[in-house]
Amino acid sequence: MLQREMVEQARSGDRDAFSALAGSIVDRLYATAMLILRDRSMAEDAAQETIVRAWRDLPSLRDPDRFDAWLRRLLVNACHDEGRRQRRRGSEVTLLSVHAPSIGDLSTVLAERDALERAFRRLSPEHRTAVVLHYYDGLSQPEVADATGVPLGTVKSRIHHAVRALRAALEADARSAEMTRGGSA
Amino acid sequence: MNRDDDFDRTLNVWLRREAPPEAPDRVLAMALRRVADQPQRRAWLDRIRKGTRTGFILRAAAVAAVIVVAAFAGLRFTNLIPVVGGPSPTPSGVSTPSPSTSPSPSPVPTGAPAADCVNPPVAITSLIDVADPVACYGNDPLTLDATWYGGGVADCPAAPEPAWLACSAFSLQPVGDTRKVGAPRLFVAVDPSVSFSPAEPFAQVRVTGHFDDPAALTCHETQLGGGAETLAPVAELIEGCRRVFVVAQVVPLLPAGLGGQIAFTASDSVVSMDLGTGSPQVLTAGAFPDWSPDGTRIAFSRAGGTALELWVMNADGSGQQRIGVGFEPRWSPDGSRIAANGDPIDLGTLVVLNADGTAAAVLSATGGRSASWSPDGTRIAFVRARPGSSGAVPELALVNVDGSGLRSLAAAVDPDWQSGGFRWIAASALGAVSTLVLVDPDAGLTTPIIGLEPGVTVPAWSPDSLHVAYVFEGNLYVASIADGTRVQLTRGLSVFAGRPAWSPDGAWLAFIAGEAPATDLYVVGSHGEGPWRLTTGAGASDPDWRPALP
């Protein structure tokens, strides 16, 4: 069954169709939530919440072809809700395991990864969202604005700020590595 | 390829590598389980589509509600929940009964569209209920039974709201919520003036309050806003609308099977707590409450002009009658007389009064502490100063109720006479360290209870006289009198070395713990269930369980 058919049937109250639809989107929702939230438990909650809200509010979706964008916005809202709770909770963030790199020099990739990871975590959830939607989901900046519900100028500003911070982190890490190598030579 | 493109590619590769390939199975499973219980939002959408005028009115009402709630937040909590040190006659730390049927005075504007609220629930039974913006709660009182997970005020940037509101994170998980995914999800911003801070993690509490529904209804229109999962004086901002849960009362959630009534002292008041609801009632100014054997009256002490006076009142605080002078009253088994300590100096004097105040007699002029009646009501064990000693060196003594037969029994304190046809007096023997002993009231012989270590204090017989509760190194224990096997009932609570009170059925014990003056009343199952704290910083003491009514 095509996604459009599943959406239409689920929108009319077909729970089986919605189950199939949810099964086809859950991995993508979880992956995006993980990138934004950087916490497994919170990402699971956000993905779960998005699915529940999608079911509940599907009748409000007038154009089934807009499902992906609509769903993405639900996810962004769920992630930001989780982020707010996390900030209020002030609890530790679960550190992620290191995925085995598939390309490139191991030490370089790991060093880059750590530097990016640290810098990425320091970004606000809103900045991380903009980066993830733009660089991972491949949305244009106007599409990011639509998904996050903020003006295009704000999106541009967030992406600019985030990229500058991430780039600075990588460069600082590279300089540090250079100095270490120079010092030990 | 330029430098920007290089970085973009690096970032893209890193993000793809970081993205988990698939979600854990439980995410979909739990989501679909929730979906199975959840209707789609059709009726509400139909209402929205019918006319924007209603929506505008509701939105305006919501804005007004938020403004008023914010403006009156402090007043509301001052009014509804006793504030430590405040002018309220309620002792601090003891919440007054919830105005469960009329949560007033509430400055929150009402005006919820009652026509929309078909059969509003009276209890929040799951997180879904709380999160579901479709639910229409009206302004009716709601309750939520939850587990307290602790929390605190996070270090967060300056916010337009007070830090305790913007950044406090006390979390609750509704009792019965079985979701596996996610941590406790209900966060409560706690006004620092509200007496709401169960100290022990995982304490069970019952939160009572009501939603400010005009705001909630406006949230309905914010379809992407998500659920309002915050119980707070002023809830989270959600897409420009607030859903407010006005907290009216938080009481401990007591275990099933716990019931009856306990009288205790809270600061300078005699308080009676209904254990079915956890609701306390301040009966009068006074201390040292002691229930009559038939459970209809309470003897207590109150500071008079020049002395501590003895009073008797009905169980609801009415019919107060001054019957004499003294404190630490103890009713005789037949309810006709009251023994008490007649003088607060040194070990005082032992006095016996008719419960109606018609007569009184001094039975011992050298001490009268810790009076304990014999089961037949003919004798009284008590603590007095040892004859001939200089100063108040205590000993256990015995006297007939007519004043005859006064004699020493043992070098011990804290007597508690066994009931139900048994004969022993349990007491703490004095020495380098106290030892729990059984005293033969006829022979005066003492026998250490088998297997109990030195250092135990304040024994209390169970109603069946087969077990004895006691305090040892700040913890409460129950020991079998037959073989000394014991169960430790508390850990790390700093139990006060005052006599614990057994429930009439022997299933529960009430005791006092904490650091003076902010001591609290607790109950614990006699087999180790709990404990549950019943007050917060109340300055509690002298618990006495109401006898089973005939």
XYZ file of C-alpha atoms in Angstrom:
735
model
C 0.000 0.000 0.000
C 1.308 3.430 -0.859
C 1.880 5.941 1.879
C -0.820 8.197 0.486
C -3.371 5.390 0.707
C -2.312 4.561 4.245
C -2.641 8.193 5.227
C -6.090 8.509 3.695
C -7.362 5.352 5.334
C -5.822 6.210 8.691
C -7.300 9.668 8.447
C -10.724 8.135 8.132
C -10.148 6.140 11.309
C -8.633 2.887 10.040
C -6.364 1.763 12.869
C -4.801 -1.050 10.848
C -3.786 1.369 8.167
C -2.362 3.657 10.794
C -0.384 0.807 12.336
C 1.164 0.103 8.966
C 1.840 3.773 8.457
C 3.417 4.104 11.885
C 5.620 1.104 11.217
C 6.927 2.760 8.092
C 7.820 6.034 9.775
C 8.988 5.116 13.252
C 12.634 4.536 12.356
C 12.895 7.862 10.616
C 11.196 9.657 13.483
C 13.470 8.060 16.026
C 16.619 8.813 14.041
C 15.749 12.470 13.681
C 14.729 12.739 17.313
C 17.996 11.145 18.386
C 19.981 13.663 16.407
C 18.050 16.576 17.835
C 17.814 15.421 21.427
C 21.019 13.381 21.798
C 19.323 11.160 24.346
C 17.843 7.742 23.740
C 15.078 7.904 26.298
C 13.955 11.338 25.214
C 14.117 10.362 21.566
C 11.964 7.314 22.223
C 9.443 9.482 24.007
C 9.424 12.072 21.247
C 8.950 9.456 18.534
C 6.210 7.761 20.492
C 4.479 11.040 21.202
C 4.674 12.030 17.553
C 2.948 8.829 16.482
C 0.193 9.294 19.034
C -0.349 12.904 18.058
C -0.324 11.920 14.388
C -3.148 9.462 14.957
C -5.107 11.889 17.028
C -4.783 14.806 14.660
C -4.800 13.056 11.304
C -8.372 14.154 10.557
C -7.058 17.710 10.513
C -4.644 16.915 7.673
C -6.482 18.066 4.572
C -3.871 17.166 1.962
C -2.400 13.646 2.357
C 0.512 14.663 0.165
C 1.547 17.057 2.911
C 1.841 14.198 5.386
C 5.644 14.165 5.561
C 5.927 17.861 6.239
C 3.047 17.727 8.693
C 4.591 14.778 10.505
C 7.952 16.480 10.628
C 6.380 19.428 12.344
C 4.744 17.157 14.889
C 8.123 15.599 15.554
C 9.861 18.932 15.941
C 7.240 20.015 18.451
C 7.535 16.768 20.361
C 11.326 17.120 20.446
C 11.100 20.656 21.701
C 8.651 19.591 24.392
C 11.141 16.947 25.454
C 13.939 19.475 25.334
C 12.056 21.834 27.570
C 11.488 19.088 30.061
C 15.124 18.137 29.913
C 16.208 21.691 30.599
C 13.836 21.897 33.499
C 14.854 18.527 34.762
C 18.545 19.375 34.534
C 19.434 15.735 34.484
C 22.381 14.034 32.937
C 22.294 13.431 29.243
C 22.915 9.864 28.232
C 26.166 9.541 26.395
C 25.917 7.785 23.108
C 27.939 4.838 22.047
C 30.447 5.259 19.288
C 29.245 3.819 16.029
C 31.975 2.123 14.070
C 33.083 4.442 11.298
C 32.747 3.056 7.858
C 35.068 5.346 5.988
C 38.223 7.298 6.523
C 41.029 7.083 8.967
C 39.769 5.806 12.314
C 41.597 8.247 14.560
C 40.718 11.214 12.409
C 37.088 10.231 12.215
C 36.869 9.638 15.934
C 38.542 12.931 16.706
C 36.194 14.724 14.353
C 33.280 12.898 15.811
C 34.174 13.835 19.353
C 34.726 17.444 18.463
C 31.460 17.619 16.572
C 29.666 15.764 19.288
C 30.821 18.178 21.964
C 30.009 21.209 19.882
C 26.679 19.790 18.764
C 25.613 19.137 22.318
C 26.342 22.716 23.246
C 23.840 23.938 20.672
C 20.291 24.582 21.791
C 17.642 22.080 20.674
C 16.314 24.724 18.290
C 19.723 25.139 16.647
C 20.240 21.385 16.508
C 16.829 21.024 14.918
C 17.689 23.447 12.165
C 20.978 21.662 11.487
C 19.413 18.211 11.462
C 16.551 19.172 9.197
C 18.846 20.975 6.790
C 21.898 18.731 6.748
C 20.374 15.353 7.564
C 16.853 15.489 6.173
C 17.993 17.649 3.290
C 15.278 20.270 3.694
C 15.737 23.667 2.186
C 15.815 26.589 4.572
C 12.202 27.603 3.740
C 11.163 24.002 4.395
C 12.984 24.101 7.723
C 11.088 27.279 8.527
C 7.832 25.533 7.705
C 8.710 22.508 9.812
C 9.798 24.510 12.824
C 7.167 27.198 12.582
C 9.607 30.082 12.766
C 10.391 32.820 10.230
C 12.856 32.084 7.469
C 15.238 34.709 8.814
C 15.344 32.928 12.129
C 16.156 29.652 10.416
C 18.983 31.239 8.465
C 20.333 32.774 11.624
C 20.152 29.495 13.517
C 21.886 27.532 10.797
C 24.563 30.183 10.410
C 25.229 30.307 14.111
C 25.236 26.535 14.481
C 27.533 25.926 11.550
C 29.935 28.582 12.759
C 30.051 26.962 16.196
C 30.561 23.485 14.774
C 33.200 24.631 12.345
C 35.033 26.492 15.104
C 34.995 23.362 17.217
C 36.500 21.290 14.434
C 39.149 23.874 13.709
C 40.048 24.209 17.362
C 40.338 20.481 17.583
C 42.583 20.382 14.535
C 44.808 23.108 15.992
C 45.019 21.207 19.239
C 46.034 18.056 17.391
C 48.679 19.979 15.497
C 50.112 21.402 18.698
C 50.126 17.973 20.291
C 51.934 16.475 17.371
C 54.384 19.385 17.336
C 55.005 19.141 21.035
C 55.700 15.471 20.983
C 57.986 15.601 17.987
C 35.107 21.911 -4.021
C 35.381 24.808 -1.604
C 35.831 24.867 2.120
C 32.124 25.312 2.835
C 31.234 22.304 0.733
C 33.834 20.259 2.598
C 32.340 21.184 5.896
C 28.797 20.556 4.712
C 29.813 17.094 3.572
C 31.609 16.406 6.865
C 28.542 17.447 8.776
C 26.225 15.378 6.625
C 28.429 12.307 6.965
C 28.672 12.762 10.700
C 24.912 13.146 11.086
C 24.226 10.038 9.009
C 26.715 8.100 11.047
C 25.149 9.321 14.282
C 21.588 8.552 13.246
C 20.494 5.175 14.600
C 19.364 2.902 11.782
C 16.186 1.774 13.509
C 14.034 2.525 16.501
C 13.728 0.081 19.373
C 10.645 -2.099 18.961
C 9.128 -0.753 22.131
C 8.691 2.704 20.644
C 6.196 1.524 18.055
C 4.609 -0.993 20.401
C 3.943 1.544 23.110
C 2.762 4.169 20.673
C 0.255 1.792 19.123
C -0.916 0.732 22.535
C -1.684 4.346 23.328
C -3.296 4.830 19.963
C -5.585 1.888 20.616
C -7.075 3.750 23.565
C -7.296 7.090 21.875
C -10.014 8.483 19.652
C -9.215 10.780 16.803
C -9.931 14.412 17.255
C -13.002 14.790 15.123
C -15.630 16.349 17.344
C -13.348 19.098 18.421
C -12.262 19.860 14.901
C -15.863 20.072 13.879
C -16.431 22.612 16.598
C -13.468 24.658 15.492
C -14.600 24.604 11.906
C -18.102 25.707 12.812
C -17.022 29.124 13.814
C -14.001 31.110 14.663
C -15.983 33.416 16.899
C -16.117 30.856 19.677
C -12.440 30.235 19.287
C -11.691 33.894 19.610
C -13.742 34.166 22.767
C -12.060 31.162 24.279
C -8.658 32.483 23.370
C -9.441 35.808 24.986
C -10.684 34.006 28.072
C -7.481 32.027 28.183
C -5.315 35.112 28.037
C -7.329 36.670 30.825
C -7.035 33.500 32.845
C -3.277 33.397 32.490
C -2.910 36.984 33.515
C -5.102 36.543 36.550
C -3.461 33.269 37.497
C -0.035 34.817 37.330
C -1.132 37.829 39.306
C -2.789 35.809 42.006
C -0.503 32.814 42.161
C 1.019 33.749 45.513
C -2.315 34.691 47.024
C -3.870 31.465 45.916
C -1.285 29.321 47.566
C -1.220 31.410 50.666
C -4.904 30.884 50.937
C -5.145 27.240 50.140
C -2.066 25.744 51.698
C -0.692 26.609 55.115
C 2.517 28.529 54.973
C 5.262 27.855 57.476
C 5.199 30.514 60.113
C 2.097 32.107 58.720
C -0.824 33.419 60.676
C -2.957 30.400 59.912
C -4.180 28.561 62.993
C -3.147 25.378 61.241
C 0.216 24.168 62.476
C 2.877 24.421 59.859
C 3.524 21.252 57.985
C 0.032 19.960 58.467
C -2.081 20.519 55.423
C -5.653 21.359 56.025
C -8.283 19.146 54.450
C -8.706 19.677 50.781
C -11.610 21.825 49.782
C -12.350 18.996 47.483
C -15.863 19.932 46.603
C -15.298 23.644 46.320
C -11.720 24.665 45.728
C -12.152 28.130 47.051
C -11.058 30.772 47.440
C -9.857 30.578 43.878
C -9.099 33.690 41.914
C -9.010 31.652 38.756
C -11.868 32.783 36.622
C -14.415 30.159 36.024
C -16.663 30.311 33.054
C -15.597 27.043 31.512
C -17.961 26.203 28.742
C -19.914 23.668 30.680
C -21.855 22.656 27.620
C -18.648 21.234 26.162
C -17.807 19.276 29.264
C -19.819 16.128 29.005
C -19.129 13.909 31.983
C -15.832 15.497 32.956
C -13.608 13.052 34.823
C -13.029 13.417 38.511
C -9.652 11.772 38.511
C -6.677 11.750 36.241
C -5.941 8.114 35.806
C -3.120 8.125 33.324
C -0.618 10.309 31.616
C -2.709 10.159 28.515
C -5.540 11.847 30.346
C -3.273 14.650 31.374
C -1.641 15.007 27.999
C -4.812 14.764 26.005
C -5.909 18.236 25.062
C -9.221 16.815 23.927
C -10.168 15.984 27.466
C -12.498 18.536 28.884
C -12.045 18.810 32.598
C -14.223 21.769 33.383
C -13.477 23.345 36.721
C -14.284 20.314 38.783
C -11.737 19.160 41.332
C -9.438 16.455 40.043
C -7.144 14.104 41.823
C -3.983 12.434 40.704
C -2.292 9.635 42.594
C 1.374 9.662 41.804
C 4.832 8.613 42.840
C 7.096 11.427 43.892
C 10.416 11.214 42.151
C 12.047 14.194 43.752
C 13.693 16.929 41.774
C 14.909 20.410 42.379
C 15.399 23.821 40.901
C 17.777 23.697 37.985
C 20.408 26.265 37.251
C 18.962 28.041 34.276
C 19.233 31.385 32.591
C 17.232 34.295 33.840
C 13.655 33.990 32.752
C 10.751 36.363 32.890
C 9.188 34.012 35.396
C 10.610 33.199 38.827
C 13.280 30.510 38.779
C 11.171 28.096 40.781
C 8.528 28.300 38.103
C 10.671 28.400 35.017
C 13.303 25.914 36.029
C 12.081 23.777 38.868
C 11.701 20.177 37.965
C 9.878 18.065 40.456
C 8.543 15.029 38.775
C 5.636 12.743 39.401
C 4.593 9.527 37.777
C 0.932 8.680 38.017
C 0.288 5.522 39.930
C -0.749 2.768 37.610
C 1.044 4.149 34.587
C 2.692 1.106 33.109
C 4.400 2.615 30.135
C 7.894 1.334 29.696
C 9.090 4.069 27.456
C 10.152 7.249 29.039
C 11.016 8.476 32.445
C 8.451 9.971 34.778
C 6.817 12.590 32.693
C 4.754 14.797 34.886
C 6.674 17.798 36.059
C 5.529 20.050 38.822
C 6.765 23.514 39.476
C 6.491 23.928 43.205
C 5.890 27.295 44.735
C 8.480 27.569 47.517
C 5.807 28.750 49.917
C 3.777 25.609 49.409
C 4.290 22.853 51.893
C 4.822 20.196 49.279
C 8.089 18.371 49.477
C 7.919 14.726 50.405
C 11.478 14.009 51.350
C 11.718 10.385 50.427
C 12.028 9.515 46.785
C 9.211 7.312 45.584
C 6.781 8.586 48.186
C 3.198 8.203 47.082
C 1.193 11.407 46.995
C -2.295 12.481 46.033
C -2.458 15.806 44.235
C -5.752 17.614 44.236
C -6.556 20.610 42.143
C -8.437 21.684 39.078
C -7.702 22.724 35.549
C -8.357 26.191 34.429
C -10.268 25.001 31.444
C -10.709 28.062 29.297
C -6.972 27.952 28.704
C -7.098 24.245 28.123
C -9.712 24.656 25.475
C -7.639 27.220 23.705
C -4.808 24.732 23.684
C -7.086 22.504 21.694
C -6.795 24.864 18.815
C -3.037 24.668 18.915
C -2.939 21.384 17.181
C 0.794 21.081 17.100
C 1.306 22.235 20.628
C 1.250 18.880 22.255
C -0.051 17.936 25.590
C -0.027 19.908 28.758
C 1.865 17.548 30.962
C 2.755 19.917 33.690
C 0.935 20.129 36.934
C 1.892 23.536 38.062
C 0.510 26.735 39.423
C 1.161 28.076 35.973
C 1.901 25.385 33.452
C 4.308 25.262 30.587
C 3.909 27.672 27.789
C 2.678 25.701 24.846
C 2.554 27.424 21.543
C 1.327 30.585 23.132
C -1.330 29.134 25.360
C -1.141 27.888 28.877
C -2.971 25.096 30.501
C -3.144 25.675 34.187
C -3.511 23.130 36.893
C -4.253 24.864 40.136
C -2.820 22.788 42.937
C -5.080 22.948 45.954
C -3.626 20.214 48.132
C -0.991 17.550 48.194
C -1.291 14.783 50.734
C 0.522 11.517 51.142
C -1.082 8.696 49.260
C -1.669 6.141 51.912
C -1.556 2.415 51.405
C -4.668 0.372 50.834
C -5.980 -1.062 54.060
C -4.740 1.773 56.203
C -7.549 3.433 58.051
C -8.681 4.796 61.344
C -7.579 7.925 63.060
C -4.483 9.179 64.812
C -4.318 12.050 67.258
C -0.964 13.758 67.660
C 0.645 16.991 68.662
C 1.750 19.347 65.907
C 3.630 22.277 67.346
C 1.154 23.495 69.958
C -1.994 21.962 68.537
C -3.814 18.695 68.944
C -4.446 17.300 65.488
C -6.563 14.368 64.413
C -5.778 12.722 61.082
C -8.165 10.516 59.164
C -5.905 7.857 57.701
C -8.432 6.933 55.069
C -7.863 10.243 53.371
C -4.694 11.584 54.963
C -6.608 14.700 55.892
C -5.663 16.279 59.199
C -7.974 18.296 61.374
C -6.720 20.693 63.990
C -8.865 20.075 67.050
C -7.562 22.599 69.508
C -4.513 24.219 71.045
C -2.757 21.714 73.261
C -0.500 18.684 73.403
C -0.188 15.087 74.658
C -3.463 13.732 73.204
C -4.653 10.394 74.570
C -7.763 8.614 73.286
C -10.283 7.256 75.739
C -10.623 3.462 75.540
C -13.970 3.744 73.771
C -12.523 6.175 71.212
C -15.072 8.898 71.877
C -12.962 11.402 73.824
C -9.456 12.764 73.941
C -7.575 13.879 77.029
C -4.881 16.464 76.428
C -2.847 19.196 78.085
C -2.864 22.892 77.496
C -0.745 25.669 78.921
C -2.828 27.541 81.486
C -1.988 30.719 83.313
C 0.500 29.165 85.712
C 0.472 25.448 84.965
C -0.128 22.775 82.390
C -3.820 22.011 82.590
C -5.572 18.735 81.845
C -8.549 18.844 79.511
C -10.961 16.378 77.965
C -12.863 16.879 74.718
C -14.945 14.934 72.257
C -13.270 13.311 69.263
C -14.194 16.227 67.015
C -12.793 18.838 69.398
C -16.139 19.869 70.832
C -17.196 19.754 74.476
C -13.866 20.789 75.940
C -13.695 20.531 79.717
C -10.864 21.397 82.074
C -10.480 18.640 84.649
C -7.328 19.555 86.536
C -3.590 20.148 86.345
C -1.042 17.910 84.699
C 0.244 16.521 81.448
C 0.950 13.172 79.743
C -2.586 11.952 80.491
C -3.350 8.245 80.348
C -6.899 6.914 80.458
C -7.699 4.000 82.740
C -8.870 0.869 80.902
C -12.495 1.496 81.889
C -12.364 5.147 80.850
C -13.426 6.466 84.242
C -10.113 7.940 85.369
C -7.018 9.577 84.000
C -3.472 9.276 85.340
C -1.069 12.086 84.577
C 2.119 13.778 85.623
C 1.104 16.626 87.846
C 4.276 18.678 87.773
C 6.797 19.379 85.031
C 9.675 19.836 87.509
C 12.115 16.909 87.659
C 10.103 13.703 87.469
C 6.944 15.396 88.644
C 4.140 13.825 90.639
C 1.690 11.066 89.846
C -1.895 12.217 89.939
C -5.132 10.395 89.201
C -8.264 12.304 88.329
C -11.809 11.346 87.612
C -12.356 11.842 83.895
C -15.227 14.189 84.647
C -13.006 16.353 86.831
C -14.899 15.714 90.039
C -11.964 14.423 92.081
C -8.190 14.139 92.000
C -5.523 12.509 94.139
C -1.728 12.596 94.270
C -0.385 9.035 94.374
C 3.337 9.828 94.338
C 5.057 13.049 95.210
C 8.473 11.932 93.999
C 7.717 11.350 90.360
C 4.917 10.565 87.950
C 6.285 10.124 84.462
C 5.174 7.598 81.853
C 2.156 6.231 83.709
C 0.945 2.841 82.456
C -2.243 1.252 83.752
C -2.520 -2.428 84.596
C -5.057 -4.156 82.358
C -7.513 -4.473 85.242
C -7.163 -0.808 86.142
C -6.130 -1.448 89.747
C -2.438 -0.475 89.533
C -0.218 2.031 87.784
C 3.425 1.601 86.812
C 5.312 4.856 86.488
C 8.732 6.471 86.730
C 9.761 8.318 89.876
C 12.929 9.493 91.558
C 14.708 6.778 93.486
C 14.003 7.199 97.217
C 16.904 8.686 99.069
C 18.740 9.727 95.992
C 19.793 13.265 95.547
C 18.394 14.606 92.328
C 16.083 12.868 89.917
C 17.595 9.421 89.427
C 14.712 7.529 87.819
C 13.344 4.129 88.638
C 10.278 2.117 87.797
C 7.677 2.102 90.571
C 4.234 0.650 91.156
C 1.257 1.947 93.091
C -2.309 0.820 93.624
C -4.859 3.219 92.217
C -6.128 3.979 95.723
C -2.630 5.190 96.653
C -1.609 2.135 98.659
C 1.236 -0.274 97.930
C 3.689 2.250 96.568
C 7.002 0.482 95.925
C 10.052 0.262 93.714
C 10.063 -2.246 90.888
C 13.247 -1.943 88.854
C 15.932 0.393 87.604
C 14.055 1.056 84.396
C 11.986 3.650 82.531
C 9.337 3.798 79.784
C 6.998 1.144 81.172
C 4.269 -0.371 79.032
C 1.930 -2.834 80.643
C 0.942 -5.905 78.675
C -2.765 -6.329 78.059
C -5.129 -9.151 77.320
C -4.567 -11.273 80.383
C -0.791 -11.180 80.264
C 1.260 -9.904 83.153
C 4.501 -8.346 82.037
C 5.586 -4.764 81.969
C 8.028 -4.007 79.177
C 10.536 -1.315 80.049
C 13.973 0.050 79.241
C 16.405 -1.045 81.929
C 18.903 1.585 82.936
C 22.601 0.909 82.782
C 25.571 1.918 80.711
C 23.183 1.351 77.814
C 19.481 0.676 78.058
C 18.209 -2.854 77.695
C 14.699 -3.954 76.919
C 13.391 -6.025 79.794
C 10.204 -7.644 80.986
C 9.331 -6.760 84.554
C 7.239 -9.006 86.755
C 4.939 -6.543 88.523
C 4.481 -8.843 91.504
C 8.002 -10.090 92.089
C 9.830 -7.113 90.621
C 12.094 -9.450 88.676
C 13.419 -8.340 85.329
C 14.117 -10.554 82.341
C 15.909 -9.346 79.221
C 13.949 -9.996 76.071
C 15.679 -12.754 74.171
C 18.111 -11.743 71.515
C 17.741 -7.988 71.671
C 20.883 -5.943 71.662
C 21.604 -3.304 74.284
C 20.552 0.206 73.456
C 16.882 -0.332 72.700
C 14.339 2.091 74.096
C 10.622 2.901 74.449
C 8.980 -0.493 74.115
C 5.348 -0.686 73.022
C 3.287 -3.864 73.178
C 1.341 -4.930 70.136
C -2.415 -5.242 70.736
C -2.091 -9.041 70.880
C 0.797 -8.711 73.349
C 2.929 -11.084 71.297
C 5.266 -8.484 69.850
C 6.973 -5.401 71.080
C 7.963 -2.383 69.022
C 10.995 -0.369 70.054
C 13.538 2.145 68.860
C 17.177 1.245 68.428
C 19.795 3.634 67.122
C 17.214 5.798 65.406
C 15.318 3.000 63.711
C 12.043 1.317 64.544
C 11.855 -2.442 65.064
C 9.277 -5.046 65.982
C 10.393 -8.133 67.892
C 8.593 -11.333 68.705
C 8.427 -11.754 72.448
C 8.631 -15.516 72.069
C 11.987 -15.789 70.382
C 13.298 -12.281 69.887
C 13.200 -12.435 66.093
C 12.858 -8.922 64.854
C 11.965 -6.910 61.803
C 13.559 -3.567 61.091
C 10.785 -1.236 59.959
C 12.697 1.942 59.148
C 16.103 2.875 57.829
C 17.758 6.241 58.062
C 14.729 8.179 59.203
C 16.075 9.264 62.570
C 13.147 7.882 64.513
C 12.446 9.857 67.631
C 12.828 7.923 70.862
C 9.175 8.319 71.779
C 6.743 5.487 72.125
C 5.364 4.281 68.786
C 1.606 3.804 68.574
C 0.106 0.543 67.342
C -3.069 0.479 65.286
C -5.895 -1.408 67.008
C -5.537 -4.316 64.577
C -1.773 -4.492 65.040
C -1.128 -4.032 61.319
C 0.420 -0.565 61.523
C 2.574 1.608 63.713
C 2.640 5.366 63.921
C 5.873 7.013 64.995
C 7.742 10.291 64.979
C 10.944 10.922 63.057
C 13.059 13.816 61.905
C 15.112 16.514 63.499
C 13.469 18.656 66.141
C 11.647 20.957 65.894
C 10.589 19.830 62.395
C 9.640 16.305 63.357
C 7.018 14.427 61.384
C 4.396 11.760 61.831
C 4.863 8.514 59.910
C 3.071 5.203 59.626
C 4.658 1.897 58.749
C 3.299 -1.595 58.322
C 4.185 -3.853 61.211
C 5.673 -6.302 58.712
C 7.810 -3.659 57.072
C 5.551 -2.018 54.475
C 6.346 1.630 53.943
C 6.937 3.870 55.794
C 4.735 6.758 54.712
C 5.189 10.258 55.996
C 1.966 11.988 56.940
C 3.159 15.496 57.714
C 5.827 17.860 56.477
C 7.908 19.631 59.094
C 4.954 19.682 61.444
C 6.776 19.505 64.753
C 4.826 16.317 65.423
C 4.948 14.271 68.608
C 2.867 12.001 70.849
C 0.973 9.909 68.297
C -1.968 7.938 69.639
C -4.118 5.671 67.515
C -7.841 5.895 68.076
C -9.140 2.639 69.550
C -11.554 0.652 67.448
C -15.042 1.920 68.090
C -17.366 -0.630 69.664
